Amino acid sequence: MTSLRTHFRSFAQAPRRFYSGAPSTAAKLNLPVDYKTTPILHHTSSSLSNTEYPAGATSKRLNLYQAINSALRTALSKSDRTIVFGEDVGFGGVFRCTMDLQTEFGSDRVFNTPLTEQGIAGFAIGAAVEGMKPIAEIQFADYVFPAFDQIVNEAAKFRYREGGTGINAGGLVIRMPCGAVGHGALYHSQSPESLFAHIPGLRVVMPRSPAQAKGLLLSSIFEHNDPVVFMEPKILYRAAVEYVPNEYYTIPLSKAEVIKPGNDLTIISYGQPLYLCSSAISAVEKAMPGVNVELIDLRTIYPWDRQTVIDSVKKTGRAIVVHESMVNYGVGAEVASTIQESAFLRLEAPVKRVAGWSTHTGLSYEQFILPDVARIYDAIKQTLEY
Amino acid sequence: MSLKLLSRNGLRSQPVTTARIVPARRWSSSISQRPGSDSVRFPGAVNSKFTSEMAFLKASDLPAIPTYRVMDSDGYQIDKTRPAPNVTNEEVLTWYKNMLSVSVMDVVMFEAQRQGRLSFYMVSAGEEGITVGSAAALTPDDVVFAQYREAGVFQQRGFTLKNFMSQLFANANDTGRGRNMPVHYGQNYPRTHTISSPLATQIPQAAGAAYALKLQDLQNPNRDPRIVACYFGEGAASEGDFHAALNIAATRSCPVVFICRNNGYAISTPTLEQYRGDGIASRGVGYGIDTIRVDGNDVFAVNEAMKEARRLALSDGGRPVLIEAMSYRVSHHSTSDDSFAYRARVEVEDWKRRDNPIIRLRKWLENQGIWSEEQEKETRDEMRKAVLKEFGEAEQEKKPSLRDAFTDVYEEVTEEQREQMAELKRILETYPDEYDLRPYKDGINGLD
């Protein structure tokens, strides 16, 4: 919606007051994420090799919104069936993801819509079922709910309902910025992936970094014929910078990635909390020499890569699931339950969940409600010492 | 929504009792087509003449709905033959000071945000006439649902500078318990519901609230009947909730006045890309709602239209009214926006210079001989000092207690939440260096 629709520049540019308090000066764990050194990001172009990225590709340092922009530009160039639209998309979008695209590809294919999420989603579904590749932007995940009927009852059920006609809403991608930034309060912080992951028929994706985002977004548009809800952690739009291949490439959906191997404990997460997990793992491994923690990025939240997770937990015997949104009926519940069903006899400790508490993201309390490095650190120690 | 197949076919979980089966009768609204009739007698359009001429109604052929104004941009009454606006000098001066106060606060707080002392702010520059002028026509018992650019409504309804600042700094005196982003004000009485960021959600709520007031006032004829006033922007009027609200308010004859602030922009999207057709006002007519368009820079026009709208809303058992108040968003959308990325600076400067509700009312007051350059300067200085004083005090005030992170989700904290509070407390105690609890009232004991 809407909304205050607000916040764009302040996220990274304007000086800002953190309502839930600056980090304590004595803090050793809850420090601001250092995106310049985190092992989650590719800080050199050479580290892109030995991965899923195309071999020998040229690359460029991009932040997350620039990588999304690059993916959209690639998609618009690759197929004239691709159209990009949403509120304020014409001038580049409030987070700058569609910058310059209208100038390059014209206002027939890149355009502003009126302020109506249900209209945007329904319009996108209609275009998809008639053969286009619509990429619809919802300005904030917090404002997707008027579109819930269209997404849940229409996009997700289209193929099933049409059956033998073969008509489906594949090619549809609904992008939305999600997640907390420290001052978004009730309506600029939410991360509603579990609501969509409950709906068979939708693919729900959340990238952790610029290079991941480009490959996963292009995969969503071109490699899968299912509607995709593509959630972009907005705190990373400017903060996360890494080398991103210039050319077209895809990263498979429904495939998790072990981003740090280890033998003693498995942490399963996705999106921004991966950076917190990484910091907590470093601290634990420093404090407890010999301990080695495995970190898995789910990447696609549904349908999810159960095998990679189960294989890992069978190896380590211990698991923690970390996500930002509320713990109650969240992704962690599904993952933990699947682990105990499939790896029960290998478990050395209960599967722990570190997630947002069962409340709303009140402005003054965000840092206490959402998972932080200290809580993840504590969970790792408790699980190892169980 | 859907076809509602289940309920229509009687496939309910409860058995249908014979008592529910009503004997066949002719409903008063039932209509049949008589042979030879010259007009439509279908139930969906009962006063339409048949015609042999096929002609599509073209929106572009219809004259634009006129814009009501009382005073011109030099502060003079346009129609000298009508009586002067029916307000005392004292009242007009109060309006002016309220408009000015909001404007002074906007300048200070916008700057404070730029200095990093506030995470976010939204000014209402250019729309003070709409908010103050309309709120002045309400009684304290009327109920308001607003969007987020209606500081003038709060000001006119008695919200104090301390109230504004407590909310903006999310401190322990904030009625929102420090939970909401800045400018999401709220007060219990005169009831002005706490602002919710999602757009247009308040509009159907306003219809329902008006229906509640109508029933309660029918049940208690001793009290003065009340209305609901509902504010929103022209961008929000694109949401489904807007259309749902007008339709349901019309069918249930709800005493609600919808006030659309049409300021030309929804963040970057100009009205040309927001809608085609004659603004928001033309939609009111489509829903069978009494509608007027007013000049939002003319506080008298806004106030007169709102007074009459309130009277209409309470007449004949209640009905909704739509006011479209025209203005120009001279500000950026919010402190997060740089509007010169999508509109020319000169366009904005032009509007600021050409017309502005505060300057126009000031000219009127000066023309009446009840305001002067010195009073203006003195008042502005006093207001600025008052804003800065409350600003300083609110900034120093403690934040609410940590327990308020969990309270009010349910009427009572749940068993699961109590366990989470205990776990959070354990973490805070185990890792004291990782958290700064000093700004919070009661510190760690807030979680007891």
PDB file of N, CA, C and O in Angstrom, chain A residues 1-2 4-9 15 17 19 24 27-30 88 91 112 114-118 143 186 357-359 363-365 372 378, chain B residues 114 117 119 148 168 177-181 197 199 238-239 267-269 273-274 333 336-337 399-400 405 409 417 420 426 431 433-435 440:
ATOM      1  N   MET A   1       0.738  -0.979   0.000  1.00  0.00           N
ATOM      2  CA  MET A   1       0.000   0.000   0.000  1.00  0.00           C
ATOM      3  C   MET A   1       0.776   1.029   0.000  1.00  0.00           C
ATOM      4  O   MET A   1       1.731   1.089  -0.152  1.00  0.00           O
ATOM      5  N   THR A   2       0.975   1.110   0.213  1.00  0.00           N
ATOM      6  CA  THR A   2       0.691   1.895   0.636  1.00  0.00           C
ATOM      7  C   THR A   2       1.341   2.645   1.412  1.00  0.00           C
ATOM      8  O   THR A   2       1.915   3.124   1.409  1.00  0.00           O
ATOM      9  N   LEU A   4       2.978   4.373   4.374  1.00  0.00           N
ATOM     10  CA  LEU A   4       3.700   5.504   4.509  1.00  0.00           C
ATOM     11  C   LEU A   4       4.648   5.361   3.447  1.00  0.00           C
ATOM     12  O   LEU A   4       5.137   6.270   2.985  1.00  0.00           O
ATOM     13  N   ARG A   5       4.857   4.145   3.039  1.00  0.00           N
ATOM     14  CA  ARG A   5       5.532   3.965   1.815  1.00  0.00           C
ATOM     15  C   ARG A   5       6.589   4.895   1.869  1.00  0.00           C
ATOM     16  O   ARG A   5       6.755   5.726   1.085  1.00  0.00           O
ATOM     17  N   THR A   6       7.211   4.724   2.644  1.00  0.00           N
ATOM     18  CA  THR A   6       7.876   5.735   3.148  1.00  0.00           C
ATOM     19  C   THR A   6       9.257   5.676   3.060  1.00  0.00           C
ATOM     20  O   THR A   6       9.869   6.510   2.583  1.00  0.00           O
ATOM     21  N   HIS A   7       9.743   4.795   3.495  1.00  0.00           N
ATOM     22  CA  HIS A   7      10.955   4.867   4.131  1.00  0.00           C
ATOM     23  C   HIS A   7      12.127   4.817   3.318  1.00  0.00           C
ATOM     24  O   HIS A   7      13.072   4.283   3.717  1.00  0.00           O
ATOM     25  N   PHE A   8      12.116   5.130   2.118  1.00  0.00           N
ATOM     26  CA  PHE A   8      13.215   4.582   1.452  1.00  0.00           C
ATOM     27  C   PHE A   8      14.519   5.118   1.813  1.00  0.00           C
ATOM     28  O   PHE A   8      15.313   4.397   2.348  1.00  0.00           O
ATOM     29  N   ARG A   9      14.748   6.369   1.550  1.00  0.00           N
ATOM     30  CA  ARG A   9      16.133   6.818   1.666  1.00  0.00           C
ATOM     31  C   ARG A   9      16.636   6.687   3.070  1.00  0.00           C
ATOM     32  O   ARG A   9      17.806   6.440   3.266  1.00  0.00           O
ATOM     33  N   PRO A  15      20.851  10.311   8.606  1.00  0.00           N
ATOM     34  CA  PRO A  15      21.262   9.910   9.948  1.00  0.00           C
ATOM     35  C   PRO A  15      20.022   9.410  10.649  1.00  0.00           C
ATOM     36  O   PRO A  15      18.936   9.881  10.392  1.00  0.00           O
ATOM     37  N   ARG A  17      17.994   7.709  14.195  1.00  0.00           N
ATOM     38  CA  ARG A  17      17.944   7.373  15.593  1.00  0.00           C
ATOM     39  C   ARG A  17      17.388   5.962  15.664  1.00  0.00           C
ATOM     40  O   ARG A  17      16.364   5.647  15.087  1.00  0.00           O
ATOM     41  N   TYR A  19      15.385   3.561  17.516  1.00  0.00           N
ATOM     42  CA  TYR A  19      14.455   3.687  18.616  1.00  0.00           C
ATOM     43  C   TYR A  19      14.706   2.658  19.677  1.00  0.00           C
ATOM     44  O   TYR A  19      14.505   2.878  20.848  1.00  0.00           O
ATOM     45  N   SER A  24      25.012  -1.512  22.930  1.00  0.00           N
ATOM     46  CA  SER A  24      25.760  -1.158  24.125  1.00  0.00           C
ATOM     47  C   SER A  24      27.237  -1.023  23.756  1.00  0.00           C
ATOM     48  O   SER A  24      27.763  -1.775  22.936  1.00  0.00           O
ATOM     49  N   ALA A  27      29.371  -4.074  24.151  1.00  0.00           N
ATOM     50  CA  ALA A  27      28.923  -5.296  23.469  1.00  0.00           C
ATOM     51  C   ALA A  27      30.062  -5.977  22.714  1.00  0.00           C
ATOM     52  O   ALA A  27      30.907  -5.323  22.112  1.00  0.00           O
ATOM     53  N   LYS A  28      30.069  -7.311  22.783  1.00  0.00           N
ATOM     54  CA  LYS A  28      31.027  -8.094  22.006  1.00  0.00           C
ATOM     55  C   LYS A  28      30.308  -8.939  20.974  1.00  0.00           C
ATOM     56  O   LYS A  28      30.900  -9.376  19.994  1.00  0.00           O
ATOM     57  N   LEU A  29      29.039  -9.208  21.214  1.00  0.00           N
ATOM     58  CA  LEU A  29      28.265 -10.050  20.294  1.00  0.00           C
ATOM     59  C   LEU A  29      27.302  -9.220  19.446  1.00  0.00           C
ATOM     60  O   LEU A  29      27.288  -9.320  18.218  1.00  0.00           O
ATOM     61  N   ASN A  30      26.489  -8.398  20.122  1.00  0.00           N
ATOM     62  CA  ASN A  30      25.474  -7.626  19.408  1.00  0.00           C
ATOM     63  C   ASN A  30      26.055  -6.362  18.789  1.00  0.00           C
ATOM     64  O   ASN A  30      25.631  -5.252  19.086  1.00  0.00           O
ATOM     65  N   ASP A  88       4.827   3.308  -7.820  1.00  0.00           N
ATOM     66  CA  ASP A  88       6.049   4.128  -7.894  1.00  0.00           C
ATOM     67  C   ASP A  88       7.210   3.445  -8.611  1.00  0.00           C
ATOM     68  O   ASP A  88       8.363   3.854  -8.471  1.00  0.00           O
ATOM     69  N   PHE A  91       9.443   5.721 -11.538  1.00  0.00           N
ATOM     70  CA  PHE A  91      10.600   6.585 -11.268  1.00  0.00           C
ATOM     71  C   PHE A  91      11.737   5.795 -10.640  1.00  0.00           C
ATOM     72  O   PHE A  91      12.776   6.357 -10.301  1.00  0.00           O
ATOM     73  N   ASN A 112       3.937   2.478 -13.614  1.00  0.00           N
ATOM     74  CA  ASN A 112       3.270   2.698 -12.330  1.00  0.00           C
ATOM     75  C   ASN A 112       1.877   2.111 -12.369  1.00  0.00           C
ATOM     76  O   ASN A 112       1.186   2.222 -13.390  1.00  0.00           O
ATOM     77  N   PRO A 114      -1.949   2.191 -10.158  1.00  0.00           N
ATOM     78  CA  PRO A 114      -2.611   2.852  -9.032  1.00  0.00           C
ATOM     79  C   PRO A 114      -2.294   2.095  -7.741  1.00  0.00           C
ATOM     80  O   PRO A 114      -1.769   0.977  -7.769  1.00  0.00           O
ATOM     81  N   LEU A 115      -2.676   2.732  -6.643  1.00  0.00           N
ATOM     82  CA  LEU A 115      -2.288   2.227  -5.332  1.00  0.00           C
ATOM     83  C   LEU A 115      -3.278   1.135  -4.883  1.00  0.00           C
ATOM     84  O   LEU A 115      -4.210   1.407  -4.138  1.00  0.00           O
ATOM     85  N   THR A 116      -3.096  -0.070  -5.382  1.00  0.00           N
ATOM     86  CA  THR A 116      -4.026  -1.143  -5.041  1.00  0.00           C
ATOM     87  C   THR A 116      -3.343  -2.493  -5.170  1.00  0.00           C
ATOM     88  O   THR A 116      -3.104  -2.982  -6.270  1.00  0.00           O
ATOM     89  N   GLU A 117      -2.999  -3.088  -4.053  1.00  0.00           N
ATOM     90  CA  GLU A 117      -2.261  -4.354  -4.076  1.00  0.00           C
ATOM     91  C   GLU A 117      -3.112  -5.476  -4.646  1.00  0.00           C
ATOM     92  O   GLU A 117      -2.620  -6.333  -5.371  1.00  0.00           O
ATOM     93  N   GLN A 118      -4.399  -5.491  -4.314  1.00  0.00           N
ATOM     94  CA  GLN A 118      -5.231  -6.563  -4.865  1.00  0.00           C
ATOM     95  C   GLN A 118      -5.313  -6.406  -6.380  1.00  0.00           C
ATOM     96  O   GLN A 118      -5.324  -7.396  -7.105  1.00  0.00           O
ATOM     97  N   TYR A 143       2.302  -4.638   3.162  1.00  0.00           N
ATOM     98  CA  TYR A 143       1.115  -4.152   2.450  1.00  0.00           C
ATOM     99  C   TYR A 143       0.576  -5.150   1.443  1.00  0.00           C
ATOM    100  O   TYR A 143      -0.236  -4.827   0.582  1.00  0.00           O
ATOM    101  N   LEU A 186       5.397  -1.384  13.355  1.00  0.00           N
ATOM    102  CA  LEU A 186       4.388  -2.400  13.048  1.00  0.00           C
ATOM    103  C   LEU A 186       4.236  -2.687  11.558  1.00  0.00           C
ATOM    104  O   LEU A 186       3.893  -3.805  11.175  1.00  0.00           O
ATOM    105  N   TRP A 357       9.785 -12.958  18.940  1.00  0.00           N
ATOM    106  CA  TRP A 357       8.799 -13.367  19.946  1.00  0.00           C
ATOM    107  C   TRP A 357       7.394 -13.228  19.375  1.00  0.00           C
ATOM    108  O   TRP A 357       7.188 -12.567  18.344  1.00  0.00           O
ATOM    109  N   SER A 358       6.438 -13.778  20.099  1.00  0.00           N
ATOM    110  CA  SER A 358       5.044 -13.795  19.626  1.00  0.00           C
ATOM    111  C   SER A 358       4.342 -12.472  19.933  1.00  0.00           C
ATOM    112  O   SER A 358       3.446 -12.391  20.763  1.00  0.00           O
ATOM    113  N   THR A 359       4.818 -11.444  19.244  1.00  0.00           N
ATOM    114  CA  THR A 359       4.230 -10.119  19.414  1.00  0.00           C
ATOM    115  C   THR A 359       4.452  -9.331  18.125  1.00  0.00           C
ATOM    116  O   THR A 359       4.949  -9.882  17.151  1.00  0.00           O
ATOM    117  N   LEU A 363       8.019  -0.242  17.916  1.00  0.00           N
ATOM    118  CA  LEU A 363       9.172   0.586  17.548  1.00  0.00           C
ATOM    119  C   LEU A 363      10.278   0.578  18.603  1.00  0.00           C
ATOM    120  O   LEU A 363      11.449   0.371  18.280  1.00  0.00           O
ATOM    121  N   SER A 364       9.906   0.783  19.846  1.00  0.00           N
ATOM    122  CA  SER A 364      10.927   0.919  20.893  1.00  0.00           C
ATOM    123  C   SER A 364      11.558  -0.406  21.294  1.00  0.00           C
ATOM    124  O   SER A 364      12.513  -0.414  22.059  1.00  0.00           O
ATOM    125  N   TYR A 365      11.012  -1.501  20.810  1.00  0.00           N
ATOM    126  CA  TYR A 365      11.419  -2.806  21.338  1.00  0.00           C
ATOM    127  C   TYR A 365      12.021  -3.722  20.282  1.00  0.00           C
ATOM    128  O   TYR A 365      12.254  -4.895  20.552  1.00  0.00           O
ATOM    129  N   ASP A 372      18.984 -11.830  17.854  1.00  0.00           N
ATOM    130  CA  ASP A 372      20.243 -11.109  17.711  1.00  0.00           C
ATOM    131  C   ASP A 372      21.394 -12.101  17.914  1.00  0.00           C
ATOM    132  O   ASP A 372      21.148 -13.294  18.165  1.00  0.00           O
ATOM    133  N   ASP A 378      23.853 -17.924  22.476  1.00  0.00           N
ATOM    134  CA  ASP A 378      23.357 -18.645  23.650  1.00  0.00           C
ATOM    135  C   ASP A 378      22.715 -19.979  23.238  1.00  0.00           C
ATOM    136  O   ASP A 378      22.934 -21.011  23.885  1.00  0.00           O
TER     137      ASP A 378
ATOM    138  N   ARG B 114      16.377  15.318  10.007  1.00  0.00           N
ATOM    139  CA  ARG B 114      17.582  15.448   9.194  1.00  0.00           C
ATOM    140  C   ARG B 114      18.837  15.378  10.056  1.00  0.00           C
ATOM    141  O   ARG B 114      19.892  14.944   9.620  1.00  0.00           O
ATOM    142  N   ARG B 117      17.784  13.018  15.012  1.00  0.00           N
ATOM    143  CA  ARG B 117      17.219  12.934  16.368  1.00  0.00           C
ATOM    144  C   ARG B 117      15.849  12.262  16.357  1.00  0.00           C
ATOM    145  O   ARG B 117      15.251  11.999  17.403  1.00  0.00           O
ATOM    146  N   SER B 119      13.611   9.241  13.802  1.00  0.00           N
ATOM    147  CA  SER B 119      13.855   8.317  12.686  1.00  0.00           C
ATOM    148  C   SER B 119      13.074   8.695  11.438  1.00  0.00           C
ATOM    149  O   SER B 119      13.449   8.350  10.328  1.00  0.00           O
ATOM    150  N   TYR B 148      -2.393   9.792   7.752  1.00  0.00           N
ATOM    151  CA  TYR B 148      -1.147  10.119   8.459  1.00  0.00           C
ATOM    152  C   TYR B 148      -0.704  11.548   8.194  1.00  0.00           C
ATOM    153  O   TYR B 148       0.370  11.928   8.588  1.00  0.00           O
ATOM    154  N   LEU B 168       6.105  11.324  19.006  1.00  0.00           N
ATOM    155  CA  LEU B 168       7.217  11.379  18.053  1.00  0.00           C
ATOM    156  C   LEU B 168       8.481  10.741  18.645  1.00  0.00           C
ATOM    157  O   LEU B 168       9.254  10.123  17.922  1.00  0.00           O
ATOM    158  N   ARG B 177       2.264   3.743  23.589  1.00  0.00           N
ATOM    159  CA  ARG B 177       3.235   2.932  24.344  1.00  0.00           C
ATOM    160  C   ARG B 177       4.532   2.692  23.564  1.00  0.00           C
ATOM    161  O   ARG B 177       5.110   1.597  23.595  1.00  0.00           O
ATOM    162  N   GLY B 178       4.942   3.705  22.799  1.00  0.00           N
ATOM    163  CA  GLY B 178       6.237   3.633  22.124  1.00  0.00           C
ATOM    164  C   GLY B 178       6.289   2.620  20.996  1.00  0.00           C
ATOM    165  O   GLY B 178       7.369   2.248  20.564  1.00  0.00           O
ATOM    166  N   ARG B 179       5.129   2.198  20.534  1.00  0.00           N
ATOM    167  CA  ARG B 179       5.123   1.095  19.572  1.00  0.00           C
ATOM    168  C   ARG B 179       5.098   1.546  18.116  1.00  0.00           C
ATOM    169  O   ARG B 179       5.478   0.772  17.233  1.00  0.00           O
ATOM    170  N   ASN B 180       4.604   2.747  17.879  1.00  0.00           N
ATOM    171  CA  ASN B 180       4.356   3.147  16.490  1.00  0.00           C
ATOM    172  C   ASN B 180       5.423   4.085  15.947  1.00  0.00           C
ATOM    173  O   ASN B 180       6.074   4.811  16.692  1.00  0.00           O
ATOM    174  N   MET B 181       5.543   4.085  14.632  1.00  0.00           N
ATOM    175  CA  MET B 181       6.434   5.037  13.981  1.00  0.00           C
ATOM    176  C   MET B 181       5.950   6.461  14.261  1.00  0.00           C
ATOM    177  O   MET B 181       4.772   6.673  14.539  1.00  0.00           O
ATOM    178  N   SER B 197      -0.515   2.559   9.515  1.00  0.00           N
ATOM    179  CA  SER B 197       0.178   2.865   8.260  1.00  0.00           C
ATOM    180  C   SER B 197      -0.508   2.326   7.000  1.00  0.00           C
ATOM    181  O   SER B 197      -0.494   2.988   5.971  1.00  0.00           O
ATOM    182  N   LEU B 199      -2.725   1.801   3.967  1.00  0.00           N
ATOM    183  CA  LEU B 199      -3.629   2.810   3.426  1.00  0.00           C
ATOM    184  C   LEU B 199      -5.034   2.287   3.231  1.00  0.00           C
ATOM    185  O   LEU B 199      -5.228   1.157   2.780  1.00  0.00           O
ATOM    186  N   SER B 238      -7.577   4.503  -4.322  1.00  0.00           N
ATOM    187  CA  SER B 238      -7.446   3.440  -5.329  1.00  0.00           C
ATOM    188  C   SER B 238      -7.551   2.057  -4.701  1.00  0.00           C
ATOM    189  O   SER B 238      -7.700   1.069  -5.413  1.00  0.00           O
ATOM    190  N   GLU B 239      -7.428   1.986  -3.395  1.00  0.00           N
ATOM    191  CA  GLU B 239      -7.498   0.685  -2.723  1.00  0.00           C
ATOM    192  C   GLU B 239      -8.932   0.157  -2.755  1.00  0.00           C
ATOM    193  O   GLU B 239      -9.897   0.931  -2.703  1.00  0.00           O
ATOM    194  N   ILE B 267       3.128   9.400  -3.077  1.00  0.00           N
ATOM    195  CA  ILE B 267       4.591   9.383  -3.197  1.00  0.00           C
ATOM    196  C   ILE B 267       4.940   9.988  -4.557  1.00  0.00           C
ATOM    197  O   ILE B 267       4.715  11.185  -4.745  1.00  0.00           O
ATOM    198  N   SER B 268       5.410   9.172  -5.526  1.00  0.00           N
ATOM    199  CA  SER B 268       5.846   9.749  -6.807  1.00  0.00           C
ATOM    200  C   SER B 268       4.739   9.732  -7.855  1.00  0.00           C
ATOM    201  O   SER B 268       4.889  10.321  -8.923  1.00  0.00           O
ATOM    202  N   THR B 269       3.658   9.018  -7.561  1.00  0.00           N
ATOM    203  CA  THR B 269       2.666   8.780  -8.618  1.00  0.00           C
ATOM    204  C   THR B 269       1.688   9.947  -8.711  1.00  0.00           C
ATOM    205  O   THR B 269       0.939  10.215  -7.769  1.00  0.00           O
ATOM    206  N   GLU B 273      -1.723   9.100 -13.256  1.00  0.00           N
ATOM    207  CA  GLU B 273      -1.472   7.653 -13.250  1.00  0.00           C
ATOM    208  C   GLU B 273      -2.205   6.951 -12.116  1.00  0.00           C
ATOM    209  O   GLU B 273      -2.131   5.740 -11.977  1.00  0.00           O
ATOM    210  N   GLN B 274      -2.883   7.738 -11.294  1.00  0.00           N
ATOM    211  CA  GLN B 274      -3.645   7.164 -10.178  1.00  0.00           C
ATOM    212  C   GLN B 274      -5.072   6.878 -10.603  1.00  0.00           C
ATOM    213  O   GLN B 274      -5.665   5.898 -10.185  1.00  0.00           O
ATOM    214  N   HIS B 333       6.967  13.459   0.247  1.00  0.00           N
ATOM    215  CA  HIS B 333       6.016  12.523   0.855  1.00  0.00           C
ATOM    216  C   HIS B 333       6.313  12.337   2.339  1.00  0.00           C
ATOM    217  O   HIS B 333       5.425  12.373   3.181  1.00  0.00           O
ATOM    218  N   SER B 336      11.673  10.248   4.196  1.00  0.00           N
ATOM    219  CA  SER B 336      12.361   9.201   3.438  1.00  0.00           C
ATOM    220  C   SER B 336      12.326   9.459   1.939  1.00  0.00           C
ATOM    221  O   SER B 336      12.845   8.666   1.166  1.00  0.00           O
ATOM    222  N   ASP B 337      11.683  10.508   1.542  1.00  0.00           N
ATOM    223  CA  ASP B 337      11.435  10.752   0.128  1.00  0.00           C
ATOM    224  C   ASP B 337      12.161  12.016  -0.330  1.00  0.00           C
ATOM    225  O   ASP B 337      12.269  12.972   0.431  1.00  0.00           O
ATOM    226  N   LYS B 399      11.872   5.700  27.847  1.00  0.00           N
ATOM    227  CA  LYS B 399      10.998   4.891  27.008  1.00  0.00           C
ATOM    228  C   LYS B 399      10.089   4.069  27.912  1.00  0.00           C
ATOM    229  O   LYS B 399      10.401   3.876  29.086  1.00  0.00           O
ATOM    230  N   PRO B 400       8.993   3.573  27.351  1.00  0.00           N
ATOM    231  CA  PRO B 400       8.120   2.756  28.196  1.00  0.00           C
ATOM    232  C   PRO B 400       8.854   1.511  28.676  1.00  0.00           C
ATOM    233  O   PRO B 400       9.967   1.211  28.247  1.00  0.00           O
ATOM    234  N   ALA B 405       6.456  -4.380  25.179  1.00  0.00           N
ATOM    235  CA  ALA B 405       6.717  -5.092  23.926  1.00  0.00           C
ATOM    236  C   ALA B 405       5.719  -6.247  23.773  1.00  0.00           C
ATOM    237  O   ALA B 405       5.412  -6.666  22.660  1.00  0.00           O
ATOM    238  N   VAL B 409      -1.091  -7.323  23.004  1.00  0.00           N
ATOM    239  CA  VAL B 409      -1.301  -8.185  21.832  1.00  0.00           C
ATOM    240  C   VAL B 409      -2.642  -8.890  22.037  1.00  0.00           C
ATOM    241  O   VAL B 409      -3.491  -8.919  21.147  1.00  0.00           O
ATOM    242  N   GLN B 417       3.731 -16.119  25.908  1.00  0.00           N
ATOM    243  CA  GLN B 417       4.446 -14.835  25.986  1.00  0.00           C
ATOM    244  C   GLN B 417       5.156 -14.671  27.331  1.00  0.00           C
ATOM    245  O   GLN B 417       6.258 -14.130  27.388  1.00  0.00           O
ATOM    246  N   GLN B 420       8.274 -16.400  27.110  1.00  0.00           N
ATOM    247  CA  GLN B 420       9.213 -15.646  26.268  1.00  0.00           C
ATOM    248  C   GLN B 420       9.802 -14.457  27.029  1.00  0.00           C
ATOM    249  O   GLN B 420      10.991 -14.149  26.900  1.00  0.00           O
ATOM    250  N   ARG B 426      16.259 -13.771  31.036  1.00  0.00           N
ATOM    251  CA  ARG B 426      17.455 -14.603  31.266  1.00  0.00           C
ATOM    252  C   ARG B 426      18.589 -14.174  30.331  1.00  0.00           C
ATOM    253  O   ARG B 426      19.749 -14.039  30.744  1.00  0.00           O
ATOM    254  N   TYR B 431      23.826 -11.843  29.483  1.00  0.00           N
ATOM    255  CA  TYR B 431      24.702 -11.044  28.594  1.00  0.00           C
ATOM    256  C   TYR B 431      24.486  -9.543  28.842  1.00  0.00           C
ATOM    257  O   TYR B 431      24.076  -8.803  27.940  1.00  0.00           O
ATOM    258  N   ASP B 433      26.337  -6.996  29.043  1.00  0.00           N
ATOM    259  CA  ASP B 433      27.092  -6.029  28.235  1.00  0.00           C
ATOM    260  C   ASP B 433      26.513  -5.841  26.838  1.00  0.00           C
ATOM    261  O   ASP B 433      26.892  -4.912  26.121  1.00  0.00           O
ATOM    262  N   GLU B 434      25.643  -6.741  26.443  1.00  0.00           N
ATOM    263  CA  GLU B 434      25.153  -6.707  25.060  1.00  0.00           C
ATOM    264  C   GLU B 434      23.952  -5.773  24.874  1.00  0.00           C
ATOM    265  O   GLU B 434      23.531  -5.537  23.743  1.00  0.00           O
ATOM    266  N   TYR B 435      23.391  -5.293  25.979  1.00  0.00           N
ATOM    267  CA  TYR B 435      22.160  -4.503  25.878  1.00  0.00           C
ATOM    268  C   TYR B 435      22.258  -3.256  26.735  1.00  0.00           C
ATOM    269  O   TYR B 435      22.809  -3.309  27.833  1.00  0.00           O
ATOM    270  N   TYR B 440      15.082   2.520  29.236  1.00  0.00           N
ATOM    271  CA  TYR B 440      13.753   1.954  29.467  1.00  0.00           C
ATOM    272  C   TYR B 440      13.313   2.098  30.909  1.00  0.00           C
ATOM    273  O   TYR B 440      14.090   1.819  31.837  1.00  0.00           O
TER     274      TYR B 440
END
